[in-house]
Each structure stands twice: as structure tokens, then as C-alpha cells.
Amino acid sequence: MEPQLTRDQLDQVIAEAQRLTDYRQDQLLEPEQVRDILQELNLPPGVLEDALTQVHRKQALAQQTRQRKRLAGIVGAVLVVAIAIPAVLFWQNRQDLGKVSVQQDRITLTQETQALKTIERQSNPEVYYRVTLKDAPIGKKLALSCDWVDPSGQVVKQNRFETQPVTTSVWTTHCRYRMGNATPTGTWTVKMFLDGRPLDNATFDVQ
């Protein structure tokens, strides 16, 4: 009958096998040399193989653990970058848009560039609100909108549009509204917005 080992004795054998395996890696011992050293412990048959098997299993498990940790670190870093880049770009975009302001604005008709304060509705005019922006972000498209407000305070027309990519920091744009005989007379207001942020407004009289 083969002599039995206690759990502590087997752990000692495994520890010795692990130590010799590590020593082998450091000192370049051959596998046969490690086996000969362990056999000097006069282990029961089969115990040596069991000990080496468990050592190899522990080494493989330790390597898998290191690989998982390394992979988790890489995945974590990728996630941080994936989250950070859009956040930085969004913040930078908001900063750029926040600098945009109005340099000049005027009310005109279709074929005129002269600023008007009074519009005659009988001719069914198309009224333009022309705005010159400053500090516009070059290379970006601007999401603009205009509200046309009649004398009673009601928004009767909304323009929503996106500009072409901005090519110069001073950028001219416009919105428009066609009036007719039924258009209420009195003082009108037109308001321009950039991404929902008020940029400017102008008033004019309709007769």
C-alpha cells in the first residue's frame, strides 16, 4: 500500500516543486535535473508527478490571470479614450459656438441691400433679415433659425437651416419671409438663434 501524504505535506511538496521550477527558470536547469532533485525527497510513487502537475496548473492559472488583468486594463483604457474624446469634442464645439456674435444686421427686400425700417405689404414683398456674424468657427456648419413675430406677439413663421461650412470668421447669412395683403400691420420683430441660443433681433414696421 502506498504511504499517504497529509494536505500540509502535499502543499510542502508543491511549494518545493514551485521553488525548483522557478529556480530552474532563473538558472536554466533542465527538467530532468528538477525531477532528480525532487526524487531525493523520497516521495511515494505518483506524488512527484501530481506535484509537478499542480505546479504547472498553478503556473498556467497565474498566466491566465495576468493575461485577463492585462486585457481588462487595455479594455478600460480604450473605454476611457472612447468616452473622453467625444466629450472633449462636444465641449470644444460648445466653446466655439459660444464665441459667435453678430457684427451687423439689417432688414432688406429681395433685390435691395439698403437697410429698411418700413415695409409696404401691398407688393407682397419677400423680406430678408441679413446678418453678419463674427468669430464664426471655420470649417463648421452653423445650425441657425429665425422667428418672425407679428405685432400681437405671435410667431407666424420659423426658418430653420444649416449653413455651408464656414470659410471665414466673418460670415454673412440670412433668413426670409414673404408678406402679403393679409399680413398684419404694425411693428414686427425677427429673431435669429444659433443652436437655440439667441443671437440678435431686429424690428421693422409693416404698412
PDB file of C-alpha atoms in Angstrom:
ATOM      1  CA  MET A   1       0.000   0.000   0.000  1.00  0.00           C
ATOM      2  CA  GLU A   2       1.363   3.433  -0.922  1.00  0.00           C
ATOM      3  CA  PRO A   3       2.168   5.738   2.012  1.00  0.00           C
ATOM      4  CA  GLN A   4      -0.324   8.606   2.339  1.00  0.00           C
ATOM      5  CA  LEU A   5       0.583  12.312   2.457  1.00  0.00           C
ATOM      6  CA  THR A   6      -1.247  14.865   4.537  1.00  0.00           C
ATOM      7  CA  ARG A   7      -2.549  18.063   2.933  1.00  0.00           C
ATOM      8  CA  ASP A   8       0.272  20.042   4.571  1.00  0.00           C
ATOM      9  CA  GLN A   9       2.882  17.601   3.290  1.00  0.00           C
ATOM     10  CA  LEU A  10       1.494  17.779  -0.217  1.00  0.00           C
ATOM     11  CA  ASP A  11       1.474  21.584  -0.044  1.00  0.00           C
ATOM     12  CA  GLN A  12       5.127  21.458   1.025  1.00  0.00           C
ATOM     13  CA  VAL A  13       5.936  19.217  -1.921  1.00  0.00           C
ATOM     14  CA  ILE A  14       4.129  21.580  -4.269  1.00  0.00           C
ATOM     15  CA  ALA A  15       5.931  24.560  -2.755  1.00  0.00           C
ATOM     16  CA  GLU A  16       9.273  22.805  -3.195  1.00  0.00           C
ATOM     17  CA  ALA A  17       8.396  21.896  -6.762  1.00  0.00           C
ATOM     18  CA  GLN A  18       7.375  25.500  -7.421  1.00  0.00           C
ATOM     19  CA  ARG A  19      10.619  26.772  -5.909  1.00  0.00           C
ATOM     20  CA  LEU A  20      12.677  24.416  -8.014  1.00  0.00           C
ATOM     21  CA  THR A  21      10.698  25.301 -11.127  1.00  0.00           C
ATOM     22  CA  ASP A  22      11.333  28.999 -10.514  1.00  0.00           C
ATOM     23  CA  TYR A  23      14.991  28.218  -9.783  1.00  0.00           C
ATOM     24  CA  ARG A  24      15.152  26.263 -12.997  1.00  0.00           C
ATOM     25  CA  GLN A  25      13.832  29.242 -14.932  1.00  0.00           C
ATOM     26  CA  ASP A  26      16.417  31.517 -13.314  1.00  0.00           C
ATOM     27  CA  GLN A  27      19.371  29.105 -13.510  1.00  0.00           C
ATOM     28  CA  LEU A  28      18.386  27.339 -16.740  1.00  0.00           C
ATOM     29  CA  LEU A  29      18.100  23.876 -15.117  1.00  0.00           C
ATOM     30  CA  GLU A  30      16.942  21.059 -17.339  1.00  0.00           C
ATOM     31  CA  PRO A  31      13.585  19.427 -16.497  1.00  0.00           C
ATOM     32  CA  GLU A  32      15.442  16.160 -15.643  1.00  0.00           C
ATOM     33  CA  GLN A  33      17.559  17.998 -13.063  1.00  0.00           C
ATOM     34  CA  VAL A  34      14.464  19.351 -11.345  1.00  0.00           C
ATOM     35  CA  ARG A  35      12.931  15.880 -11.344  1.00  0.00           C
ATOM     36  CA  ASP A  36      16.122  14.327  -9.836  1.00  0.00           C
ATOM     37  CA  ILE A  37      16.197  16.906  -7.039  1.00  0.00           C
ATOM     38  CA  LEU A  38      12.575  16.244  -6.140  1.00  0.00           C
ATOM     39  CA  GLN A  39      13.139  12.476  -6.198  1.00  0.00           C
ATOM     40  CA  GLU A  40      15.739  12.912  -3.457  1.00  0.00           C
ATOM     41  CA  LEU A  41      12.821  13.752  -1.166  1.00  0.00           C
ATOM     42  CA  ASN A  42      11.887  10.031  -1.306  1.00  0.00           C
ATOM     43  CA  LEU A  43       8.316  10.802  -2.290  1.00  0.00           C
ATOM     44  CA  PRO A  44       5.804   7.970  -2.724  1.00  0.00           C
ATOM     45  CA  PRO A  45       5.250   6.891  -6.345  1.00  0.00           C
ATOM     46  CA  GLY A  46       2.969   9.247  -8.229  1.00  0.00           C
ATOM     47  CA  VAL A  47       3.287  12.107  -5.747  1.00  0.00           C
ATOM     48  CA  LEU A  48       6.092  13.713  -7.723  1.00  0.00           C
ATOM     49  CA  GLU A  49       4.016  13.702 -10.904  1.00  0.00           C
ATOM     50  CA  ASP A  50       0.988  15.049  -9.028  1.00  0.00           C
ATOM     51  CA  ALA A  51       3.092  17.811  -7.510  1.00  0.00           C
ATOM     52  CA  LEU A  52       4.553  18.832 -10.862  1.00  0.00           C
ATOM     53  CA  THR A  53       1.097  18.694 -12.459  1.00  0.00           C
ATOM     54  CA  GLN A  54      -0.311  21.016  -9.805  1.00  0.00           C
ATOM     55  CA  VAL A  55       2.666  23.348 -10.157  1.00  0.00           C
ATOM     56  CA  HIS A  56       2.116  23.552 -13.898  1.00  0.00           C
ATOM     57  CA  ARG A  57      -1.607  24.086 -13.328  1.00  0.00           C
ATOM     58  CA  LYS A  58      -0.914  26.943 -10.910  1.00  0.00           C
ATOM     59  CA  GLN A  59       1.545  28.493 -13.335  1.00  0.00           C
ATOM     60  CA  ALA A  60      -0.992  28.287 -16.161  1.00  0.00           C
ATOM     61  CA  LEU A  61      -3.684  29.788 -13.920  1.00  0.00           C
ATOM     62  CA  ALA A  62      -1.354  32.604 -12.871  1.00  0.00           C
ATOM     63  CA  GLN A  63      -0.536  33.318 -16.510  1.00  0.00           C
ATOM     64  CA  GLN A  64      -4.245  33.390 -17.411  1.00  0.00           C
ATOM     65  CA  THR A  65      -4.895  35.775 -14.521  1.00  0.00           C
ATOM     66  CA  ARG A  66      -2.129  38.097 -15.708  1.00  0.00           C
ATOM     67  CA  GLN A  67      -3.489  37.994 -19.248  1.00  0.00           C
ATOM     68  CA  ARG A  68      -7.016  38.781 -18.033  1.00  0.00           C
ATOM     69  CA  LYS A  69      -5.746  41.705 -15.967  1.00  0.00           C
ATOM     70  CA  ARG A  70      -3.734  42.986 -18.899  1.00  0.00           C
ATOM     71  CA  LEU A  71      -6.740  42.642 -21.219  1.00  0.00           C
ATOM     72  CA  ALA A  72      -9.001  44.346 -18.671  1.00  0.00           C
ATOM     73  CA  GLY A  73      -6.517  47.206 -18.438  1.00  0.00           C
ATOM     74  CA  ILE A  74      -6.422  47.593 -22.211  1.00  0.00           C
ATOM     75  CA  VAL A  75     -10.222  47.482 -22.484  1.00  0.00           C
ATOM     76  CA  GLY A  76     -10.528  50.013 -19.664  1.00  0.00           C
ATOM     77  CA  ALA A  77      -8.081  52.367 -21.353  1.00  0.00           C
ATOM     78  CA  VAL A  78      -9.935  52.060 -24.669  1.00  0.00           C
ATOM     79  CA  LEU A  79     -13.251  52.809 -22.958  1.00  0.00           C
ATOM     80  CA  VAL A  80     -11.801  55.859 -21.219  1.00  0.00           C
ATOM     81  CA  VAL A  81     -10.484  57.188 -24.530  1.00  0.00           C
ATOM     82  CA  ALA A  82     -13.759  56.363 -26.312  1.00  0.00           C
ATOM     83  CA  ILE A  83     -15.705  58.330 -23.708  1.00  0.00           C
ATOM     84  CA  ALA A  84     -13.228  61.178 -23.307  1.00  0.00           C
ATOM     85  CA  ILE A  85     -12.767  62.059 -26.989  1.00  0.00           C
ATOM     86  CA  PRO A  86     -16.468  62.749 -27.763  1.00  0.00           C
ATOM     87  CA  ALA A  87     -16.800  64.684 -24.507  1.00  0.00           C
ATOM     88  CA  VAL A  88     -13.799  66.867 -25.344  1.00  0.00           C
ATOM     89  CA  LEU A  89     -15.026  67.422 -28.900  1.00  0.00           C
ATOM     90  CA  PHE A  90     -18.516  68.315 -27.658  1.00  0.00           C
ATOM     91  CA  TRP A  91     -17.089  70.747 -25.112  1.00  0.00           C
ATOM     92  CA  GLN A  92     -14.798  72.311 -27.730  1.00  0.00           C
ATOM     93  CA  ASN A  93     -17.722  72.683 -30.143  1.00  0.00           C
ATOM     94  CA  ARG A  94     -19.828  74.417 -27.485  1.00  0.00           C
ATOM     95  CA  GLN A  95     -16.911  76.724 -26.726  1.00  0.00           C
ATOM     96  CA  ASP A  96     -16.516  77.622 -30.400  1.00  0.00           C
ATOM     97  CA  LEU A  97     -20.232  78.281 -30.897  1.00  0.00           C
ATOM     98  CA  GLY A  98     -20.389  80.331 -27.714  1.00  0.00           C
ATOM     99  CA  LYS A  99     -17.958  82.853 -29.222  1.00  0.00           C
ATOM    100  CA  VAL A 100     -20.163  83.600 -32.244  1.00  0.00           C
ATOM    101  CA  SER A 101     -21.858  87.016 -32.143  1.00  0.00           C
ATOM    102  CA  VAL A 102     -23.477  89.487 -34.541  1.00  0.00           C
ATOM    103  CA  GLN A 103     -21.369  92.188 -36.153  1.00  0.00           C
ATOM    104  CA  GLN A 104     -24.135  93.763 -38.251  1.00  0.00           C
ATOM    105  CA  ASP A 105     -27.767  93.144 -39.211  1.00  0.00           C
ATOM    106  CA  ARG A 106     -30.361  94.792 -41.448  1.00  0.00           C
ATOM    107  CA  ILE A 107     -33.795  94.311 -42.975  1.00  0.00           C
ATOM    108  CA  THR A 108     -33.910  94.385 -46.795  1.00  0.00           C
ATOM    109  CA  LEU A 109     -36.032  93.251 -49.712  1.00  0.00           C
ATOM    110  CA  THR A 110     -35.055  90.624 -52.278  1.00  0.00           C
ATOM    111  CA  GLN A 111     -33.201  92.869 -54.719  1.00  0.00           C
ATOM    112  CA  GLU A 112     -32.064  95.528 -52.268  1.00  0.00           C
ATOM    113  CA  THR A 113     -29.154  95.773 -49.897  1.00  0.00           C
ATOM    114  CA  GLN A 114     -30.185  99.043 -48.287  1.00  0.00           C
ATOM    115  CA  ALA A 115     -31.486  98.670 -44.738  1.00  0.00           C
ATOM    116  CA  LEU A 116     -35.213  99.329 -44.383  1.00  0.00           C
ATOM    117  CA  LYS A 117     -37.337 100.244 -41.385  1.00  0.00           C
ATOM    118  CA  THR A 118     -40.710 100.199 -43.157  1.00  0.00           C
ATOM    119  CA  ILE A 119     -42.188  97.543 -45.472  1.00  0.00           C
ATOM    120  CA  GLU A 120     -45.174  98.045 -47.792  1.00  0.00           C
ATOM    121  CA  ARG A 121     -47.262  94.844 -47.738  1.00  0.00           C
ATOM    122  CA  GLN A 122     -49.254  95.608 -50.931  1.00  0.00           C
ATOM    123  CA  SER A 123     -46.388  94.474 -53.152  1.00  0.00           C
ATOM    124  CA  ASN A 124     -46.225  91.035 -51.493  1.00  0.00           C
ATOM    125  CA  PRO A 125     -42.570  91.602 -50.637  1.00  0.00           C
ATOM    126  CA  GLU A 126     -40.118  88.913 -49.604  1.00  0.00           C
ATOM    127  CA  VAL A 127     -38.385  90.375 -46.576  1.00  0.00           C
ATOM    128  CA  TYR A 128     -34.799  89.398 -45.783  1.00  0.00           C
ATOM    129  CA  TYR A 129     -33.112  89.540 -42.397  1.00  0.00           C
ATOM    130  CA  ARG A 130     -29.419  89.745 -43.316  1.00  0.00           C
ATOM    131  CA  VAL A 131     -26.929  89.116 -40.536  1.00  0.00           C
ATOM    132  CA  THR A 132     -23.141  89.314 -40.480  1.00  0.00           C
ATOM    133  CA  LEU A 133     -21.610  87.046 -37.839  1.00  0.00           C
ATOM    134  CA  LYS A 134     -18.171  87.387 -36.313  1.00  0.00           C
ATOM    135  CA  ASP A 135     -15.917  84.789 -34.660  1.00  0.00           C
ATOM    136  CA  ALA A 136     -17.626  82.053 -36.661  1.00  0.00           C
ATOM    137  CA  PRO A 137     -15.817  78.684 -36.318  1.00  0.00           C
ATOM    138  CA  ILE A 138     -14.060  77.962 -39.606  1.00  0.00           C
ATOM    139  CA  GLY A 139     -14.832  74.585 -41.149  1.00  0.00           C
ATOM    140  CA  LYS A 140     -18.076  74.053 -39.264  1.00  0.00           C
ATOM    141  CA  LYS A 141     -21.709  74.307 -40.312  1.00  0.00           C
ATOM    142  CA  LEU A 142     -23.953  76.556 -38.233  1.00  0.00           C
ATOM    143  CA  ALA A 143     -27.463  75.471 -37.243  1.00  0.00           C
ATOM    144  CA  LEU A 144     -29.460  78.707 -37.415  1.00  0.00           C
ATOM    145  CA  SER A 145     -33.126  79.571 -37.008  1.00  0.00           C
ATOM    146  CA  CYS A 146     -35.293  82.693 -37.199  1.00  0.00           C
ATOM    147  CA  ASP A 147     -38.640  83.578 -35.638  1.00  0.00           C
ATOM    148  CA  TRP A 148     -40.845  86.154 -37.366  1.00  0.00           C
ATOM    149  CA  VAL A 149     -43.098  87.723 -34.722  1.00  0.00           C
ATOM    150  CA  ASP A 150     -46.142  89.791 -35.692  1.00  0.00           C
ATOM    151  CA  PRO A 151     -47.391  92.881 -33.782  1.00  0.00           C
ATOM    152  CA  SER A 152     -49.563  90.687 -31.498  1.00  0.00           C
ATOM    153  CA  GLY A 153     -46.510  88.709 -30.365  1.00  0.00           C
ATOM    154  CA  GLN A 154     -47.357  85.566 -32.301  1.00  0.00           C
ATOM    155  CA  VAL A 155     -44.618  83.658 -34.147  1.00  0.00           C
ATOM    156  CA  VAL A 156     -46.065  83.357 -37.648  1.00  0.00           C
ATOM    157  CA  LYS A 157     -43.022  81.961 -39.440  1.00  0.00           C
ATOM    158  CA  GLN A 158     -39.924  79.985 -38.471  1.00  0.00           C
ATOM    159  CA  ASN A 159     -36.844  79.441 -40.615  1.00  0.00           C
ATOM    160  CA  ARG A 160     -34.543  76.539 -39.728  1.00  0.00           C
ATOM    161  CA  PHE A 161     -31.440  75.883 -41.778  1.00  0.00           C
ATOM    162  CA  GLU A 162     -27.801  74.847 -41.716  1.00  0.00           C
ATOM    163  CA  THR A 163     -25.136  76.963 -43.363  1.00  0.00           C
ATOM    164  CA  GLN A 164     -22.422  75.748 -45.668  1.00  0.00           C
ATOM    165  CA  PRO A 165     -19.083  75.036 -43.937  1.00  0.00           C
ATOM    166  CA  VAL A 166     -17.764  78.363 -42.675  1.00  0.00           C
ATOM    167  CA  THR A 167     -14.707  79.561 -44.609  1.00  0.00           C
ATOM    168  CA  THR A 168     -14.039  82.861 -42.829  1.00  0.00           C
ATOM    169  CA  SER A 169     -14.574  84.054 -39.271  1.00  0.00           C
ATOM    170  CA  VAL A 170     -16.784  86.910 -40.562  1.00  0.00           C
ATOM    171  CA  TRP A 171     -19.764  85.121 -42.102  1.00  0.00           C
ATOM    172  CA  THR A 172     -22.884  86.552 -43.735  1.00  0.00           C
ATOM    173  CA  THR A 173     -26.189  84.706 -43.685  1.00  0.00           C
ATOM    174  CA  HIS A 174     -29.903  85.475 -43.890  1.00  0.00           C
ATOM    175  CA  CYS A 175     -33.449  84.265 -43.342  1.00  0.00           C
ATOM    176  CA  ARG A 176     -36.582  85.420 -45.168  1.00  0.00           C
ATOM    177  CA  TYR A 177     -40.359  85.712 -45.032  1.00  0.00           C
ATOM    178  CA  ARG A 178     -42.848  86.612 -47.766  1.00  0.00           C
ATOM    179  CA  MET A 179     -45.621  89.003 -46.755  1.00  0.00           C
ATOM    180  CA  GLY A 180     -48.992  89.646 -48.394  1.00  0.00           C
ATOM    181  CA  ASN A 181     -52.121  91.775 -48.216  1.00  0.00           C
ATOM    182  CA  ALA A 182     -53.324  89.832 -45.162  1.00  0.00           C
ATOM    183  CA  THR A 183     -50.119  90.475 -43.243  1.00  0.00           C
ATOM    184  CA  PRO A 184     -50.901  92.386 -40.016  1.00  0.00           C
ATOM    185  CA  THR A 185     -49.698  95.971 -39.978  1.00  0.00           C
ATOM    186  CA  GLY A 186     -47.639  97.344 -37.156  1.00  0.00           C
ATOM    187  CA  THR A 187     -44.226  96.654 -35.639  1.00  0.00           C
ATOM    188  CA  TRP A 188     -42.702  93.264 -36.395  1.00  0.00           C
ATOM    189  CA  THR A 189     -39.716  91.557 -34.804  1.00  0.00           C
ATOM    190  CA  VAL A 190     -37.411  88.956 -36.314  1.00  0.00           C
ATOM    191  CA  LYS A 191     -35.071  86.974 -34.057  1.00  0.00           C
ATOM    192  CA  MET A 192     -32.089  84.823 -35.005  1.00  0.00           C
ATOM    193  CA  PHE A 193     -30.826  81.847 -32.973  1.00  0.00           C
ATOM    194  CA  LEU A 194     -27.720  79.672 -33.139  1.00  0.00           C
ATOM    195  CA  ASP A 195     -28.388  76.155 -31.833  1.00  0.00           C
ATOM    196  CA  GLY A 196     -31.248  77.646 -29.849  1.00  0.00           C
ATOM    197  CA  ARG A 197     -29.126  80.444 -28.374  1.00  0.00           C
ATOM    198  CA  PRO A 198     -30.430  83.966 -29.142  1.00  0.00           C
ATOM    199  CA  LEU A 199     -28.006  85.854 -31.371  1.00  0.00           C
ATOM    200  CA  ASP A 200     -29.806  89.050 -32.325  1.00  0.00           C
ATOM    201  CA  ASN A 201     -33.138  90.607 -33.295  1.00  0.00           C
ATOM    202  CA  ALA A 202     -34.417  93.470 -35.406  1.00  0.00           C
ATOM    203  CA  THR A 203     -37.705  95.370 -35.655  1.00  0.00           C
ATOM    204  CA  PHE A 204     -39.452  96.915 -38.655  1.00  0.00           C
ATOM    205  CA  ASP A 205     -42.856  98.386 -39.451  1.00  0.00           C
ATOM    206  CA  VAL A 206     -45.342  96.915 -41.913  1.00  0.00           C
ATOM    207  CA  GLN A 207     -47.833  99.264 -43.592  1.00  0.00           C
TER     208      GLN A 207
END
